[in-house]
Structures are given as C-alpha cells and as structure tokens.
PDB file of C-alpha atoms in Angstrom:
ATOM      1  CA  MET Z  22     -13.776  -7.044  11.847  1.00 34.00           C
ATOM      2  CA  SER Z  23     -12.863  -5.014  14.902  1.00 41.00           C
ATOM      3  CA  ASN Z  24      -9.466  -3.665  13.869  1.00 63.00           C
ATOM      4  CA  GLY Z  25      -9.632  -3.875  10.073  1.00 76.00           C
ATOM      5  CA  ARG Z  26      -7.325  -0.971   9.460  1.00 92.00           C
ATOM      6  CA  LEU Z  27      -4.566  -0.581   6.945  1.00 97.00           C
ATOM      7  CA  TYR Z  28      -1.510   1.214   8.276  1.00 98.00           C
ATOM      8  CA  VAL Z  29       1.111   2.702   5.990  1.00 99.00           C
ATOM      9  CA  CYS Z  30       4.632   3.634   7.000  1.00 98.00           C
ATOM     10  CA  SER Z  31       8.219   3.912   5.866  1.00 98.00           C
ATOM     11  CA  MET Z  32      10.854   1.243   6.351  1.00 97.00           C
ATOM     12  CA  THR Z  33      12.287   3.039   9.385  1.00 97.00           C
ATOM     13  CA  LYS Z  34       8.895   2.980  11.142  1.00 98.00           C
ATOM     14  CA  VAL Z  35       7.926  -0.676  10.539  1.00 98.00           C
ATOM     15  CA  VAL Z  36       8.728  -2.132  13.962  1.00 97.00           C
ATOM     16  CA  GLU Z  37       7.292   0.875  15.790  1.00 98.00           C
ATOM     17  CA  THR Z  38       4.080   0.800  13.695  1.00 98.00           C
ATOM     18  CA  VAL Z  39       3.596  -2.969  14.038  1.00 98.00           C
ATOM     19  CA  ARG Z  40       4.015  -2.769  17.813  1.00 98.00           C
ATOM     20  CA  ALA Z  41       1.876   0.353  18.274  1.00 97.00           C
ATOM     21  CA  THR Z  42      -1.018  -1.019  16.204  1.00 97.00           C
ATOM     22  CA  GLY Z  43      -0.976  -4.695  17.163  1.00 96.00           C
ATOM     23  CA  ALA Z  44      -0.676  -5.643  13.493  1.00 97.00           C
ATOM     24  CA  ARG Z  45      -0.204  -9.314  12.684  1.00 97.00           C
ATOM     25  CA  SER Z  46       0.122  -8.981   8.896  1.00 98.00           C
ATOM     26  CA  LEU Z  47       2.783  -7.072   6.963  1.00 98.00           C
ATOM     27  CA  VAL Z  48       3.383  -6.158   3.327  1.00 99.00           C
ATOM     28  CA  THR Z  49       6.923  -5.081   2.431  1.00 98.00           C
ATOM     29  CA  ILE Z  50       7.367  -3.353  -0.931  1.00 98.00           C
ATOM     30  CA  LEU Z  51      11.050  -2.660  -1.506  1.00 97.00           C
ATOM     31  CA  THR Z  52      13.507  -2.683  -4.376  1.00 94.00           C
ATOM     32  CA  ALA Z  53      14.862  -6.114  -5.259  1.00 89.00           C
ATOM     33  CA  GLY Z  54      17.803  -6.929  -3.021  1.00 88.00           C
ATOM     34  CA  ALA Z  55      16.741  -4.630  -0.187  1.00 90.00           C
ATOM     35  CA  SER Z  56      16.398  -6.405   3.113  1.00 84.00           C
ATOM     36  CA  LEU Z  57      14.244  -5.969   6.159  1.00 86.00           C
ATOM     37  CA  VAL Z  58      14.166  -8.042   9.304  1.00 87.00           C
ATOM     38  CA  ARG Z  59      10.588  -9.189   9.872  1.00 94.00           C
ATOM     39  CA  PRO Z  60       9.279  -7.968  13.239  1.00 97.00           C
ATOM     40  CA  CYS Z  61       8.843 -10.885  15.663  1.00 97.00           C
ATOM     41  CA  GLU Z  62       5.117 -10.071  15.985  1.00 97.00           C
ATOM     42  CA  ILE Z  63       4.567 -11.035  12.334  1.00 98.00           C
ATOM     43  CA  ALA Z  64       4.408 -14.734  11.448  1.00 98.00           C
ATOM     44  CA  ARG Z  65       6.327 -15.698   8.314  1.00 97.00           C
ATOM     45  CA  GLU Z  66       3.127 -16.706   6.500  1.00 97.00           C
ATOM     46  CA  ARG Z  67       1.587 -13.288   7.226  1.00 98.00           C
ATOM     47  CA  HIS Z  68       4.481 -11.364   5.664  1.00 98.00           C
ATOM     48  CA  LEU Z  69       4.371 -10.635   1.946  1.00 98.00           C
ATOM     49  CA  ARG Z  70       7.470  -9.268   0.248  1.00 97.00           C
ATOM     50  CA  VAL Z  71       7.035  -7.600  -3.126  1.00 98.00           C
ATOM     51  CA  ALA Z  72      10.312  -6.693  -4.832  1.00 97.00           C
ATOM     52  CA  VAL Z  73       9.669  -3.774  -7.190  1.00 98.00           C
ATOM     53  CA  SER Z  74      11.288  -0.421  -7.795  1.00 97.00           C
ATOM     54  CA  ASP Z  75       9.404   2.827  -7.298  1.00 97.00           C
ATOM     55  CA  ILE Z  76       9.068   3.485 -11.014  1.00 97.00           C
ATOM     56  CA  GLU Z  77       6.178   3.888 -13.434  1.00 96.00           C
ATOM     57  CA  ALA Z  78       8.008   3.064 -16.684  1.00 96.00           C
ATOM     58  CA  PRO Z  79      10.841   0.653 -17.500  1.00 96.00           C
ATOM     59  CA  ILE Z  80      14.341   1.693 -16.395  1.00 97.00           C
ATOM     60  CA  ASP Z  81      17.396  -0.511 -16.908  1.00 96.00           C
ATOM     61  CA  GLY Z  82      18.430  -2.290 -13.737  1.00 94.00           C
ATOM     62  CA  HIS Z  83      15.069  -1.789 -12.010  1.00 96.00           C
ATOM     63  CA  VAL Z  84      11.994  -3.983 -11.547  1.00 97.00           C
ATOM     64  CA  LEU Z  85       8.854  -2.400 -12.977  1.00 98.00           C
ATOM     65  CA  PRO Z  86       5.700  -3.226 -10.984  1.00 98.00           C
ATOM     66  CA  GLY Z  87       3.757  -5.787 -13.016  1.00 98.00           C
ATOM     67  CA  GLU Z  88       0.477  -7.662 -12.971  1.00 98.00           C
ATOM     68  CA  GLU Z  89       2.060 -10.555 -11.075  1.00 99.00           C
ATOM     69  CA  HIS Z  90       3.116  -8.217  -8.259  1.00 98.00           C
ATOM     70  CA  VAL Z  91      -0.317  -6.631  -7.940  1.00 99.00           C
ATOM     71  CA  ASP Z  92      -1.983 -10.053  -8.158  1.00 99.00           C
ATOM     72  CA  ARG Z  93       0.171 -11.311  -5.249  1.00 99.00           C
ATOM     73  CA  LEU Z  94      -0.571  -8.174  -3.242  1.00 99.00           C
ATOM     74  CA  LEU Z  95      -4.330  -8.381  -3.765  1.00 99.00           C
ATOM     75  CA  ALA Z  96      -4.418 -12.136  -3.070  1.00 99.00           C
ATOM     76  CA  PHE Z  97      -2.610 -11.533   0.239  1.00 99.00           C
ATOM     77  CA  ILE Z  98      -4.966  -8.674   1.107  1.00 98.00           C
ATOM     78  CA  GLU Z  99      -8.035 -10.763   0.261  1.00 96.00           C
ATOM     79  CA  GLU Z 100      -6.773 -13.541   2.601  1.00 97.00           C
ATOM     80  CA  TRP Z 101      -6.414 -11.073   5.483  1.00 97.00           C
ATOM     81  CA  ASP Z 102      -9.196 -11.746   8.012  1.00 94.00           C
ATOM     82  CA  GLN Z 103      -9.216  -8.102   9.211  1.00 94.00           C
ATOM     83  CA  THR Z 104      -9.226  -9.187  12.864  1.00 93.00           C
ATOM     84  CA  ASP Z 105      -5.929  -7.406  13.489  1.00 95.00           C
ATOM     85  CA  PRO Z 106      -4.447  -4.441  11.623  1.00 96.00           C
ATOM     86  CA  LEU Z 107      -2.258  -4.876   8.560  1.00 98.00           C
ATOM     87  CA  VAL Z 108       0.820  -2.724   7.904  1.00 99.00           C
ATOM     88  CA  ILE Z 109       2.027  -1.893   4.397  1.00 99.00           C
ATOM     89  CA  HIS Z 110       5.402  -0.239   4.006  1.00 98.00           C
ATOM     90  CA  CYS Z 111       7.897   0.769   1.388  1.00 98.00           C
ATOM     91  CA  TYR Z 112      11.158   2.659   1.678  1.00 97.00           C
ATOM     92  CA  ALA Z 113       9.765   6.166   2.338  1.00 98.00           C
ATOM     93  CA  GLY Z 114       6.053   5.479   2.891  1.00 98.00           C
ATOM     94  CA  VAL Z 115       5.180   7.914   0.107  1.00 98.00           C
ATOM     95  CA  SER Z 116       4.569   6.116  -3.199  1.00 98.00           C
ATOM     96  CA  ARG Z 117       4.470   2.306  -3.339  1.00 99.00           C
ATOM     97  CA  SER Z 118       2.872   1.665   0.057  1.00 99.00           C
ATOM     98  CA  PRO Z 119       0.155   4.355  -0.309  1.00 99.00           C
ATOM     99  CA  ALA Z 120      -0.620   2.913  -3.762  1.00 99.00           C
ATOM    100  CA  ALA Z 121      -0.848  -0.590  -2.304  1.00 99.00           C
ATOM    101  CA  ALA Z 122      -3.041   0.607   0.579  1.00 98.00           C
ATOM    102  CA  TYR Z 123      -5.340   2.443  -1.833  1.00 98.00           C
ATOM    103  CA  ALA Z 124      -5.579  -0.688  -4.004  1.00 99.00           C
ATOM    104  CA  ALA Z 125      -6.260  -2.793  -0.900  1.00 98.00           C
ATOM    105  CA  ALA Z 126      -8.999  -0.435   0.276  1.00 97.00           C
ATOM    106  CA  CYS Z 127     -10.635  -0.537  -3.162  1.00 98.00           C
ATOM    107  CA  ALA Z 128     -10.458  -4.353  -3.151  1.00 98.00           C
ATOM    108  CA  LEU Z 129     -11.810  -4.778   0.380  1.00 96.00           C
ATOM    109  CA  ALA Z 130     -14.481  -2.079   0.172  1.00 94.00           C
ATOM    110  CA  PRO Z 131     -15.906  -2.440  -3.344  1.00 94.00           C
ATOM    111  CA  HIS Z 132     -18.918  -0.316  -2.355  1.00 93.00           C
ATOM    112  CA  ARG Z 133     -16.706   2.720  -1.651  1.00 94.00           C
ATOM    113  CA  CYS Z 134     -16.220   5.384  -4.268  1.00 97.00           C
ATOM    114  CA  GLU Z 135     -12.692   5.516  -5.667  1.00 98.00           C
ATOM    115  CA  PHE Z 136     -12.674   9.319  -5.475  1.00 98.00           C
ATOM    116  CA  GLU Z 137     -13.779   9.344  -1.830  1.00 97.00           C
ATOM    117  CA  LEU Z 138     -11.025   6.873  -0.938  1.00 98.00           C
ATOM    118  CA  ALA Z 139      -8.418   8.946  -2.787  1.00 98.00           C
ATOM    119  CA  GLN Z 140      -9.610  12.133  -1.075  1.00 98.00           C
ATOM    120  CA  GLU Z 141      -9.412  10.351   2.294  1.00 97.00           C
ATOM    121  CA  LEU Z 142      -5.883   9.243   1.437  1.00 98.00           C
ATOM    122  CA  ARG Z 143      -4.903  12.840   0.677  1.00 98.00           C
ATOM    123  CA  ARG Z 144      -6.556  14.120   3.879  1.00 98.00           C
ATOM    124  CA  ILE Z 145      -4.685  11.683   6.130  1.00 98.00           C
ATOM    125  CA  SER Z 146      -1.392  11.836   4.226  1.00 98.00           C
ATOM    126  CA  PRO Z 147      -0.540  15.168   2.616  1.00 98.00           C
ATOM    127  CA  THR Z 148       2.730  13.639   1.345  1.00 98.00           C
ATOM    128  CA  ALA Z 149       1.274  10.529  -0.330  1.00 98.00           C
ATOM    129  CA  THR Z 150       1.979  10.299  -4.047  1.00 98.00           C
ATOM    130  CA  PRO Z 151       0.630   6.834  -4.930  1.00 99.00           C
ATOM    131  CA  ASN Z 152       2.630   5.012  -7.586  1.00 99.00           C
ATOM    132  CA  ARG Z 153       0.419   5.389 -10.663  1.00 98.00           C
ATOM    133  CA  ARG Z 154       1.513   2.115 -12.238  1.00 99.00           C
ATOM    134  CA  ILE Z 155       0.523   0.089  -9.185  1.00 99.00           C
ATOM    135  CA  VAL Z 156      -2.802   1.950  -9.089  1.00 99.00           C
ATOM    136  CA  ALA Z 157      -3.421   1.358 -12.815  1.00 99.00           C
ATOM    137  CA  LEU Z 158      -2.673  -2.361 -12.545  1.00 99.00           C
ATOM    138  CA  ALA Z 159      -4.979  -2.690  -9.524  1.00 99.00           C
ATOM    139  CA  ASP Z 160      -7.679  -0.682 -11.292  1.00 99.00           C
ATOM    140  CA  ARG Z 161      -7.612  -3.126 -14.199  1.00 98.00           C
ATOM    141  CA  ARG Z 162      -7.496  -6.199 -11.920  1.00 98.00           C
ATOM    142  CA  LEU Z 163     -10.447  -4.926  -9.833  1.00 98.00           C
ATOM    143  CA  GLY Z 164     -12.523  -3.896 -12.855  1.00 98.00           C
ATOM    144  CA  ARG Z 165     -12.739  -0.270 -11.703  1.00 98.00           C
ATOM    145  CA  GLU Z 166     -12.702   0.941 -15.337  1.00 98.00           C
ATOM    146  CA  GLY Z 167     -10.152   3.705 -14.861  1.00 98.00           C
ATOM    147  CA  ARG Z 168     -11.834   5.304 -11.858  1.00 99.00           C
ATOM    148  CA  MET Z 169      -8.949   4.510  -9.493  1.00 99.00           C
ATOM    149  CA  VAL Z 170      -6.471   6.057 -11.927  1.00 99.00           C
ATOM    150  CA  ALA Z 171      -8.640   9.160 -12.350  1.00 99.00           C
ATOM    151  CA  ALA Z 172      -9.111   9.511  -8.591  1.00 99.00           C
ATOM    152  CA  VAL Z 173      -5.380   9.374  -7.881  1.00 99.00           C
ATOM    153  CA  ALA Z 174      -4.724  11.855 -10.692  1.00 99.00           C
ATOM    154  CA  ALA Z 175      -7.330  14.161  -9.138  1.00 98.00           C
ATOM    155  CA  ILE Z 176      -5.546  14.315  -5.771  1.00 98.00           C
ATOM    156  CA  GLY Z 177      -2.257  15.132  -7.480  1.00 97.00           C
ATOM    157  CA  ARG Z 178       1.236  14.912  -6.155  1.00 98.00           C
ATOM    158  CA  GLY Z 179       1.718  15.053  -2.420  1.00 98.00           C
ATOM    159  CA  ALA Z 180       3.912  17.509  -0.567  1.00 97.00           C
ATOM    160  CA  ASP Z 181       7.640  16.935  -0.895  1.00 96.00           C
ATOM    161  CA  CYS Z 182       9.255  15.066   1.964  1.00 96.00           C
ATOM    162  CA  PHE Z 183      12.101  12.702   2.724  1.00 95.00           C
ATOM    163  CA  GLU Z 184       9.828  10.265   4.567  1.00 97.00           C
ATOM    164  CA  GLY Z 185       6.062  10.115   4.963  1.00 97.00           C
ATOM    165  CA  ALA Z 186       4.462  10.034   8.396  1.00 98.00           C
ATOM    166  CA  PRO Z 187       2.682   6.768   9.293  1.00 98.00           C
ATOM    167  CA  PHE Z 188      -1.079   6.829   8.731  1.00 98.00           C
ATOM    168  CA  ALA Z 189      -4.152   4.593   8.901  1.00 97.00           C
ATOM    169  CA  LEU Z 190      -6.668   4.102   6.106  1.00 93.00           C
ATOM    170  CA  GLU Z 191     -10.139   3.082   7.265  1.00 86.00           C
ATOM    171  CA  LEU Z 192     -12.017   0.502   5.221  1.00 84.00           C
ATOM    172  CA  ALA Z 193     -15.585   1.219   6.362  1.00 75.00           C
TER     173      ALA Z 193
END
C-alpha cells in the first residue's frame, strides 16, 4: 500500500490530477447526462461513473443520491488495491467528491475516528462542503451509527468558491 491516497478534484482538473499523481483508478460523480472523456491512463474497468445530482432532497428533474449509488461507490473503493492513487471528482470538487472521499476513507480505515477524518478534510480543503445525503447513506451502510453525519455537521460549510482546489486525503 505505497500510494494509497485518495485525490479529490473538479472536472476541469481530472486529467491534470490523474497525470500528476499516477492514479490508475477514477470515480466520476456527475449529473446524469454529463460527459467526461476518461483519461487514457485509466482503464475502463477502473473507472466508475455515478450519475447523481448535487442535491440532498428530491427535486424534479434531478437524480437524488440513493443507496444503490453509495453501494456501487463503496464496492468500487473496496476493490481498489491501493497500490496506485485513486482520484474522485465531481463538477466543482466541493460537495459530491469530498463526500465520496470521506465515505471511502471511513470504509478503508475503519479504525479511524470519523471526527478526526472530517477535521482532516476541513484542514486540507477549506472549501469542502460534503454532500450530507451521500455521507448519511455511507454512514448507514458502514454501520457508523450517525458519527459520520455528526462529524460532517461539526466541520460546517466550507468557504464559498466556484471550484475547489485539488487535495489528497490520507488513509493511514
């Protein structure tokens, strides 16, 4: 597990982040119908696309993140061998991808305290505002008994921005 890092970025920084980190796995979380060309460094079988809107309650015409989406995300994460970095991105790198990275870190490092991971997320990304629905679904799936939800609530909303800066979340 030499490079078991999770990198988070926006859609505009995907190729740059994949190339700079040597990532060989990619999670794309975009609204249904949005497209992204998979970087050539990422094999098709190591690219997960999750089509959900960045919402926390139902809105007509949008796809609410559901259990099936979080189950697919966590199954993909659990299959990752952690030899090479993994990049998770959404449109702005602020809400869905930080939520997915936080969920992934909680899944892959069950010994780590949810609050410590959330505080680390805030430290490395002042703009991160993890999607609370994705976090709540992952919390339930991982049996964290509401601690993930409470930890994300404790760090509050991130600083306003148009696009978050890429960051790495350590698993150890």
